[in-house]
GROMACS .gro file of C-alpha atoms in nm:
model
  276
    1MET     CA    1  -6.252 -14.264 -14.970
    2THR     CA    2  -6.160 -13.900 -15.015
    3ASP     CA    3  -5.841 -13.736 -15.134
    4THR     CA    4  -5.813 -13.580 -14.788
    5ALA     CA    5  -5.789 -13.921 -14.622
    6LEU     CA    6  -5.468 -13.995 -14.812
    7SER     CA    7  -5.327 -13.642 -14.829
    8SER     CA    8  -5.038 -13.739 -14.600
    9TRP     CA    9  -4.974 -14.076 -14.766
   10GLN     CA   10  -4.641 -14.105 -14.949
   11GLU     CA   11  -4.738 -14.294 -15.263
   12GLN     CA   12  -4.551 -14.624 -15.296
   13TYR     CA   13  -4.638 -14.971 -15.420
   14MET     CA   14  -4.506 -15.325 -15.390
   15THR     CA   15  -4.568 -15.404 -15.759
   16ALA     CA   16  -4.550 -15.217 -16.088
   17SER     CA   17  -4.924 -15.149 -16.075
   18GLU     CA   18  -5.120 -14.965 -15.806
   19ALA     CA   19  -5.284 -15.286 -15.680
   20TYR     CA   20  -5.054 -15.334 -15.379
   21PRO     CA   21  -5.003 -14.998 -15.205
   22ILE     CA   22  -4.766 -14.975 -14.907
   23ALA     CA   23  -4.888 -14.808 -14.589
   24VAL     CA   24  -4.673 -14.707 -14.294
   25CYS     CA   25  -4.956 -14.550 -14.090
   26GLU     CA   26  -5.276 -14.719 -13.973
   27GLU     CA   27  -5.487 -14.422 -14.084
   28HIS     CA   28  -5.404 -14.497 -14.449
   29ILE     CA   29  -5.493 -14.869 -14.449
   30VAL     CA   30  -5.872 -14.852 -14.488
   31PRO     CA   31  -5.878 -14.568 -14.746
   32LEU     CA   32  -5.629 -14.765 -14.955
   33LEU     CA   33  -5.830 -15.087 -14.919
   34LYS     CA   34  -6.144 -14.910 -15.037
   35ARG     CA   35  -5.994 -14.814 -15.371
   36ASN     CA   36  -6.157 -15.026 -15.641
   37PHE     CA   37  -5.823 -15.136 -15.787
   38THR     CA   38  -5.651 -15.238 -15.462
   39ARG     CA   39  -5.590 -15.611 -15.413
   40ALA     CA   40  -5.412 -15.583 -15.079
   41VAL     CA   41  -5.246 -15.325 -14.858
   42VAL     CA   42  -4.888 -15.389 -14.749
   43VAL     CA   43  -4.821 -15.258 -14.399
   44ARG     CA   44  -4.447 -15.199 -14.376
   45ASP     CA   45  -4.315 -15.112 -14.030
   46ALA     CA   46  -3.959 -15.170 -13.911
   47THR     CA   47  -4.085 -15.305 -13.579
   48LEU     CA   48  -4.260 -15.591 -13.762
   49ALA     CA   49  -3.923 -15.721 -13.885
   50ALA     CA   50  -3.713 -15.615 -13.589
   51TYR     CA   51  -3.613 -15.960 -13.469
   52ALA     CA   52  -3.655 -16.169 -13.788
   53ASP     CA   53  -3.281 -16.239 -13.812
   54ARG     CA   54  -3.286 -16.406 -13.469
   55VAL     CA   55  -3.539 -16.674 -13.568
   56SER     CA   56  -3.403 -17.001 -13.708
   57ALA     CA   57  -3.546 -17.332 -13.828
   58LEU     CA   58  -3.400 -17.675 -13.755
   59HIS     CA   59  -3.400 -17.921 -14.044
   60ASP     CA   60  -3.578 -18.251 -13.987
   61ASP     CA   61  -3.654 -18.445 -14.307
   62GLU     CA   62  -3.913 -18.672 -14.147
   63LEU     CA   63  -4.102 -18.384 -13.988
   64ALA     CA   64  -4.074 -18.163 -14.296
   65GLY     CA   65  -4.222 -18.436 -14.516
   66LEU     CA   66  -4.548 -18.415 -14.322
   67TYR     CA   67  -4.605 -18.046 -14.384
   68TRP     CA   68  -4.842 -17.957 -14.664
   69HIS     CA   69  -5.210 -17.887 -14.611
   70ASP     CA   70  -5.411 -18.016 -14.908
   71GLU     CA   71  -5.754 -18.069 -14.747
   72ASN     CA   72  -5.717 -18.447 -14.786
   73HIS     CA   73  -5.729 -18.589 -14.436
   74LEU     CA   74  -5.658 -18.940 -14.565
   75ARG     CA   75  -5.297 -18.839 -14.625
   76LYS     CA   76  -5.259 -18.758 -14.256
   77ARG     CA   77  -5.056 -18.448 -14.332
   78ARG     CA   78  -5.008 -18.166 -14.088
   79SER     CA   79  -4.964 -17.798 -14.155
   80SER     CA   80  -4.905 -17.466 -13.993
   81GLY     CA   81  -5.219 -17.301 -13.863
   82GLN     CA   82  -5.392 -17.612 -13.730
   83VAL     CA   83  -5.474 -17.452 -13.395
   84VAL     CA   84  -5.751 -17.191 -13.407
   85HIS     CA   85  -5.710 -16.900 -13.166
   86THR     CA   86  -6.032 -16.708 -13.103
   87ASP     CA   87  -5.873 -16.483 -12.842
   88TYR     CA   88  -5.527 -16.343 -12.776
   89VAL     CA   89  -5.240 -16.590 -12.804
   90THR     CA   90  -5.024 -16.659 -12.500
   91LYS     CA   91  -4.651 -16.712 -12.465
   92SER     CA   92  -4.727 -17.078 -12.394
   93ASP     CA   93  -4.916 -17.103 -12.726
   94ILE     CA   94  -4.625 -16.956 -12.919
   95ALA     CA   95  -4.364 -17.166 -12.738
   96ALA     CA   96  -4.552 -17.492 -12.798
   97GLU     CA   97  -4.649 -17.431 -13.160
   98SER     CA   98  -4.305 -17.308 -13.268
   99ALA     CA   99  -4.135 -17.601 -13.093
  100ALA     CA  100  -4.366 -17.850 -13.268
  101ALA     CA  101  -4.233 -17.724 -13.603
  102LYS     CA  102  -3.875 -17.698 -13.475
  103ILE     CA  103  -3.868 -17.321 -13.516
  104ARG     CA  104  -3.617 -17.186 -13.267
  105LEU     CA  105  -3.728 -16.885 -13.060
  106ASN     CA  106  -3.560 -16.775 -12.739
  107GLU     CA  107  -3.762 -16.652 -12.441
  108SER     CA  108  -3.746 -16.285 -12.536
  109ASP     CA  109  -3.845 -16.362 -12.895
  110ILE     CA  110  -4.140 -16.572 -12.776
  111ALA     CA  111  -4.257 -16.275 -12.570
  112ALA     CA  112  -4.205 -16.034 -12.862
  113PHE     CA  113  -4.383 -16.263 -13.109
  114THR     CA  114  -4.677 -16.302 -12.871
  115GLU     CA  115  -4.705 -15.928 -12.818
  116LYS     CA  116  -4.688 -15.858 -13.190
  117CYS     CA  117  -4.952 -16.120 -13.280
  118ASN     CA  118  -5.191 -15.969 -13.027
  119ALA     CA  119  -5.124 -15.616 -13.152
  120ILE     CA  120  -5.196 -15.739 -13.506
  121ARG     CA  121  -5.522 -15.891 -13.382
  122ASP     CA  122  -5.633 -15.556 -13.241
  123LEU     CA  123  -5.525 -15.372 -13.557
  124PHE     CA  124  -5.704 -15.614 -13.789
  125ILE     CA  125  -6.031 -15.594 -13.595
  126ARG     CA  126  -6.018 -15.213 -13.615
  127VAL     CA  127  -5.944 -15.226 -13.988
  128TYR     CA  128  -6.215 -15.484 -14.057
  129ASN     CA  129  -6.483 -15.291 -13.870
  130ALA     CA  130  -6.389 -14.968 -14.048
  131TYR     CA  131  -6.382 -15.139 -14.389
  132THR     CA  132  -6.714 -15.326 -14.381
  133ASN     CA  133  -7.038 -15.334 -14.185
  134GLN     CA  134  -7.070 -15.711 -14.225
  135PRO     CA  135  -7.049 -15.866 -13.877
  136PHE     CA  136  -6.832 -16.163 -13.796
  137GLU     CA  137  -6.899 -16.437 -13.542
  138VAL     CA  138  -6.543 -16.460 -13.418
  139MET     CA  139  -6.200 -16.347 -13.534
  140ARG     CA  140  -5.971 -16.644 -13.581
  141GLY     CA  141  -5.594 -16.634 -13.548
  142PHE     CA  142  -5.349 -16.899 -13.669
  143THR     CA  143  -4.976 -16.918 -13.604
  144LEU     CA  144  -4.777 -17.018 -13.911
  145PHE     CA  145  -4.478 -17.226 -13.805
  146THR     CA  146  -4.337 -17.459 -14.071
  147PRO     CA  147  -4.008 -17.652 -14.046
  148GLN     CA  148  -3.732 -17.604 -14.300
  149GLY     CA  149  -3.805 -17.839 -14.590
  150GLY     CA  150  -4.179 -17.837 -14.525
  151ARG     CA  151  -4.420 -17.695 -14.779
  152GLY     CA  152  -4.663 -17.412 -14.714
  153ARG     CA  153  -5.027 -17.488 -14.646
  154SER     CA  154  -5.151 -17.353 -14.983
  155PRO     CA  155  -4.926 -17.447 -15.277
  156GLU     CA  156  -5.212 -17.381 -15.520
  157LEU     CA  157  -5.294 -17.041 -15.665
  158HIS     CA  158  -5.595 -16.919 -15.466
  159ILE     CA  159  -5.806 -16.634 -15.333
  160ASP     CA  160  -5.920 -16.649 -14.972
  161ASN     CA  161  -6.294 -16.707 -14.928
  162THR     CA  162  -6.340 -16.418 -14.688
  163ILE     CA  163  -6.378 -16.039 -14.697
  164LEU     CA  164  -6.034 -15.955 -14.558
  165THR     CA  165  -5.740 -16.161 -14.435
  166VAL     CA  166  -5.424 -16.047 -14.260
  167HIS     CA  167  -5.093 -16.230 -14.304
  168TRP     CA  168  -4.772 -16.143 -14.122
  169ALA     CA  169  -4.450 -16.277 -14.274
  170ALA     CA  170  -4.270 -16.254 -13.941
  171ALA     CA  171  -3.946 -16.438 -14.023
  172LEU     CA  172  -3.775 -16.686 -14.258
  173ALA     CA  173  -4.032 -16.684 -14.542
  174THR     CA  174  -4.223 -16.432 -14.752
  175PHE     CA  175  -4.574 -16.403 -14.899
  176ARG     CA  176  -4.618 -16.449 -15.276
  177VAL     CA  177  -4.881 -16.267 -15.486
  178TYR     CA  178  -4.977 -16.241 -15.852
  179ASP     CA  179  -5.053 -15.909 -16.020
  180GLY     CA  180  -5.128 -15.993 -16.382
  181GLU     CA  181  -5.393 -16.119 -16.621
  182LEU     CA  182  -5.556 -16.462 -16.595
  183ASP     CA  183  -5.770 -16.657 -16.841
  184ASP     CA  184  -6.141 -16.705 -16.775
  185ASP     CA  185  -6.094 -17.075 -16.705
  186VAL     CA  186  -5.843 -16.991 -16.431
  187TRP     CA  187  -6.086 -16.746 -16.270
  188ASN     CA  188  -6.348 -17.021 -16.285
  189ALA     CA  189  -6.111 -17.260 -16.106
  190LEU     CA  190  -6.035 -16.993 -15.844
  191SER     CA  191  -6.402 -16.920 -15.775
  192HIS     CA  192  -6.541 -17.065 -15.453
  193ILE     CA  193  -6.895 -17.021 -15.588
  194GLU     CA  194  -6.815 -17.218 -15.904
  195ARG     CA  195  -6.617 -17.481 -15.713
  196LYS     CA  196  -6.924 -17.582 -15.513
  197LYS     CA  197  -7.103 -17.670 -15.839
  198LYS     CA  198  -6.833 -17.919 -15.943
  199SER     CA  199  -6.777 -18.286 -15.869
  200PRO     CA  200  -6.498 -18.385 -15.628
  201GLU     CA  201  -6.301 -18.514 -15.926
  202ASP     CA  202  -6.326 -18.182 -16.111
  203GLN     CA  203  -6.235 -17.994 -15.795
  204GLN     CA  204  -5.923 -18.207 -15.759
  205ARG     CA  205  -5.826 -18.143 -16.122
  206ASP     CA  206  -5.864 -17.770 -16.067
  207PHE     CA  207  -5.656 -17.794 -15.749
  208GLU     CA  208  -5.373 -17.974 -15.930
  209SER     CA  209  -5.380 -17.733 -16.225
  210LEU     CA  210  -5.359 -17.434 -15.989
  211ILE     CA  211  -5.055 -17.589 -15.821
  212GLU     CA  212  -4.881 -17.621 -16.157
  213LEU     CA  213  -4.986 -17.272 -16.268
  214ALA     CA  214  -4.837 -17.118 -15.954
  215LYS     CA  215  -4.499 -17.263 -16.053
  216VAL     CA  216  -4.484 -17.080 -16.387
  217LEU     CA  217  -4.656 -16.745 -16.328
  218PRO     CA  218  -4.433 -16.443 -16.254
  219MET     CA  219  -4.517 -16.419 -15.884
  220ILE     CA  220  -4.403 -16.131 -15.663
  221GLU     CA  221  -4.257 -16.169 -15.313
  222ASN     CA  222  -4.310 -15.923 -15.032
  223ASN     CA  223  -4.046 -15.851 -14.766
  224VAL     CA  224  -3.992 -16.049 -14.450
  225GLY     CA  225  -4.169 -15.852 -14.179
  226ASP     CA  226  -4.445 -15.723 -14.407
  227LEU     CA  227  -4.806 -15.735 -14.294
  228MET     CA  228  -5.047 -15.798 -14.582
  229ILE     CA  229  -5.417 -15.717 -14.552
  230THR     CA  230  -5.571 -15.890 -14.851
  231LYS     CA  231  -5.911 -15.872 -15.018
  232GLY     CA  232  -6.096 -16.201 -15.057
  233GLN     CA  233  -6.376 -16.341 -15.269
  234LEU     CA  234  -6.656 -16.409 -15.016
  235GLY     CA  235  -6.985 -16.375 -15.206
  236GLN     CA  236  -6.812 -16.224 -15.510
  237ASP     CA  237  -6.872 -16.311 -15.875
  238LEU     CA  238  -6.527 -16.368 -16.023
  239SER     CA  239  -6.661 -16.338 -16.377
  240SER     CA  240  -6.686 -15.959 -16.322
  241PRO     CA  241  -6.382 -15.755 -16.434
  242GLN     CA  242  -6.455 -15.503 -16.158
  243VAL     CA  243  -6.434 -15.780 -15.899
  244ARG     CA  244  -6.128 -15.945 -16.053
  245GLN     CA  245  -5.920 -15.628 -16.028
  246GLN     CA  246  -5.968 -15.629 -15.649
  247MET     CA  247  -5.886 -15.993 -15.576
  248CYS     CA  248  -5.557 -16.085 -15.408
  249VAL     CA  249  -5.441 -16.397 -15.594
  250HIS     CA  250  -5.163 -16.562 -15.396
  251VAL     CA  251  -4.984 -16.882 -15.302
  252SER     CA  252  -4.756 -17.017 -15.031
  253SER     CA  253  -4.404 -16.905 -15.113
  254PRO     CA  254  -4.127 -17.154 -15.202
  255THR     CA  255  -3.916 -16.966 -14.946
  256ILE     CA  256  -4.110 -17.164 -14.684
  257GLN     CA  257  -3.959 -17.489 -14.809
  258GLU     CA  258  -3.615 -17.332 -14.837
  259ASN     CA  259  -3.604 -17.158 -14.499
  260GLY     CA  260  -3.897 -17.263 -14.282
  261GLN     CA  261  -4.166 -17.020 -14.174
  262ALA     CA  262  -4.272 -16.808 -13.879
  263GLY     CA  263  -4.584 -16.601 -13.929
  264PHE     CA  264  -4.937 -16.520 -13.822
  265LEU     CA  265  -5.269 -16.530 -14.009
  266MET     CA  266  -5.614 -16.396 -13.920
  267THR     CA  267  -5.953 -16.442 -14.086
  268PRO     CA  268  -6.306 -16.363 -13.966
  269GLN     CA  269  -6.551 -16.647 -13.925
  270MET     CA  270  -6.869 -16.524 -14.087
  271PRO     CA  271  -7.226 -16.610 -13.979
  272LYS     CA  272  -7.373 -16.902 -14.171
  273LEU     CA  273  -7.671 -16.797 -14.378
  274ASN     CA  274  -7.995 -16.991 -14.341
  275PRO     CA  275  -8.076 -17.184 -14.659
  276VAL     CA  276  -8.353 -17.028 -14.868
   0.00000   0.00000   0.00000
C-alpha cells in the first residue's frame, strides 16, 4: 500500500482505534485491508441501506426456536445460510429463502435484494483477487434470513477460518465486532489450528466459554446497510501479536433475536492441501 493509493480517502473509522476503517469508494478497500492493523473494512454506501426500512419479520415462536447453528446436527436445528450459492442468486432463491424464515419482502424488494447480492458477489471477487494471490476453488454465497426471535448462526466469539469474508447487514439486524485485548487462553480457544488438536469435549467447552464471553465483552455494532469485509485466520498463528492485531473477532448480534435478520455472506472455498 502506498500513501498515494489513499490520498483521496477521507479518514474515518467505525471504532475508537484504526482497526475498522470506513470506505465509501471501491478503490480504497484493498489498500485499507492491506494495512497491518486493519481487522476489517466497513463499506458504507447509502444504496446498501436504501430499502432496509421496508423489510419486516413475522414473529413465529415455534419457527424461531429452531434457529441457531451450533454444528450439532443431533439437535436438528436450522439456521440462516444453509443453502450454498456458487453462482449468482436468482429472484426465486431470494423469495423462497426469505419466505422460509418469514421475512417479508415485496416483489420490488426481492428484485433489489437479488441485484445487490449479485453486485456484492462481483465486488468481493474483485477485492479478493486484488488482495491475495491465493486461488479459491469456488466463491460461496449464503443468504442470511432469520425470523424474529431466532438466534444468529454464530453466538460464540469467533474468527472466520478463511482469508477474507464479506457480510452485508441488509436489514433488521447489525454485525457485532470486538476491538480490544484478549487473554492468551481466549486466543487459543479462537484458533482453528489449536482447535483441531483438542478432544471433542474440550472443543465443546471452548465453544460454550466463547458464547458466555461474547455476552460480557464491550462489543461494537455496525450500521444496518453496512458491508463488512473481514480478515480471517486461515493458516495464521494466533499466538503472534502481529497476526492478532489483524483478526476480526466477531459474533452474531443480539439484534437478530430482537428484530430478525436479512443479510448476505460470502466466503471463498479454498483448495484442500494434500497431506504431507
